Coordinates of C-alpha atoms in Angstrom, one line a residue:
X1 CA 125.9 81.3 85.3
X2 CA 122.9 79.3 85.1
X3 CA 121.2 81.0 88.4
X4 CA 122.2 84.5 86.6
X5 CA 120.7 83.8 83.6
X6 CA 117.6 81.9 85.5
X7 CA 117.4 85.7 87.7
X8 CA 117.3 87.7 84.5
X9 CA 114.2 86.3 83.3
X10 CA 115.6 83.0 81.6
X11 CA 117.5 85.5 78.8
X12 CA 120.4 87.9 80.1
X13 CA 123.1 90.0 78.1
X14 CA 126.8 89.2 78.3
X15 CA 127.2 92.3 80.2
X16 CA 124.8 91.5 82.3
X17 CA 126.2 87.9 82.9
X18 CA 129.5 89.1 83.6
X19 CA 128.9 91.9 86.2
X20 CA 126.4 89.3 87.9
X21 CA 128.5 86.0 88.4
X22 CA 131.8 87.8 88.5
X23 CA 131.2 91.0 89.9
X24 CA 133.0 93.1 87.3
X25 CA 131.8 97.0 87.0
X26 CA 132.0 96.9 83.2
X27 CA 132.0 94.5 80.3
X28 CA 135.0 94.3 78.0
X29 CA 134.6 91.7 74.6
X30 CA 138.6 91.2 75.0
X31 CA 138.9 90.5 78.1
X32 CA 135.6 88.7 79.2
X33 CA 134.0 86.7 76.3
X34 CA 136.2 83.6 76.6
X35 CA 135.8 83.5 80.3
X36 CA 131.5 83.3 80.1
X37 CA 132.4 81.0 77.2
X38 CA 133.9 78.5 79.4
X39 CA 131.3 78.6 81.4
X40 CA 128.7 78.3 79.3
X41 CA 130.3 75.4 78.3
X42 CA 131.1 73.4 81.6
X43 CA 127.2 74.8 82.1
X44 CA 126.0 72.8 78.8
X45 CA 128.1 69.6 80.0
X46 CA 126.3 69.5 82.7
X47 CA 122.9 70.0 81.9
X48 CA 122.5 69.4 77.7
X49 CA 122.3 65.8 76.6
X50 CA 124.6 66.6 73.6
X51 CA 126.6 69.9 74.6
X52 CA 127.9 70.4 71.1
X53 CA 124.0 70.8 69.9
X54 CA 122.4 72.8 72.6
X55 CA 118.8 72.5 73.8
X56 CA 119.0 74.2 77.0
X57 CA 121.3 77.3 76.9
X58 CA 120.9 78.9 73.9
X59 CA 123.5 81.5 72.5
X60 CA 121.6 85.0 71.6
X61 CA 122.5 88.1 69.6
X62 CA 123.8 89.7 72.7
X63 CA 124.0 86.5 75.5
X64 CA 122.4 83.3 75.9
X65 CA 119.1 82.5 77.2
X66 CA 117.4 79.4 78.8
X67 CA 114.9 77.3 76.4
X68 CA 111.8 76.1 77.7
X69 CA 109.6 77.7 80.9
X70 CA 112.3 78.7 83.4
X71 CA 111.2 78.5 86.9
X72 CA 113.8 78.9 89.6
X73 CA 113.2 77.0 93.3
X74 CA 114.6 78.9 96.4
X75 CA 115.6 76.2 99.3

């Protein structure tokens, strides 16, 4: 979710999140928003000092974006 996000200029839609990481051909609220939620939220674990308060992956209007200057390294 991260590296989608990161690809997508550091802010991407839920749509666009969810036909990126999982491959789907269309977004659907219903059946998709709890899945990128949990993934946002093992994301935050991961990466935010406090996950409940967010500094890194921000929620938007319509997705989440990355704060700060997003640079992404290719190995």
């Amino acid at each position: 979710v991260l590296l989608a996000i990161a690809d997508e200029g550091g802010r991407a839609t839920k749509e666009a999140l969810v036909t990126r990481v999982w491959g789907e051909r269309e977004y659907h609220r219903l059946k998709h928003d709890n899945r990128l939620h949990l993934a946002i939220l093992k994301a935050r674990r991961a990466i935010e000092e406090d996950p409940a308060n967010p500094a890194r992956v921000l929620a938007t209007d319509v997705g989440y974006a990355l704060a700060g200057r997003v640079r992404r390294r290719r190995a």
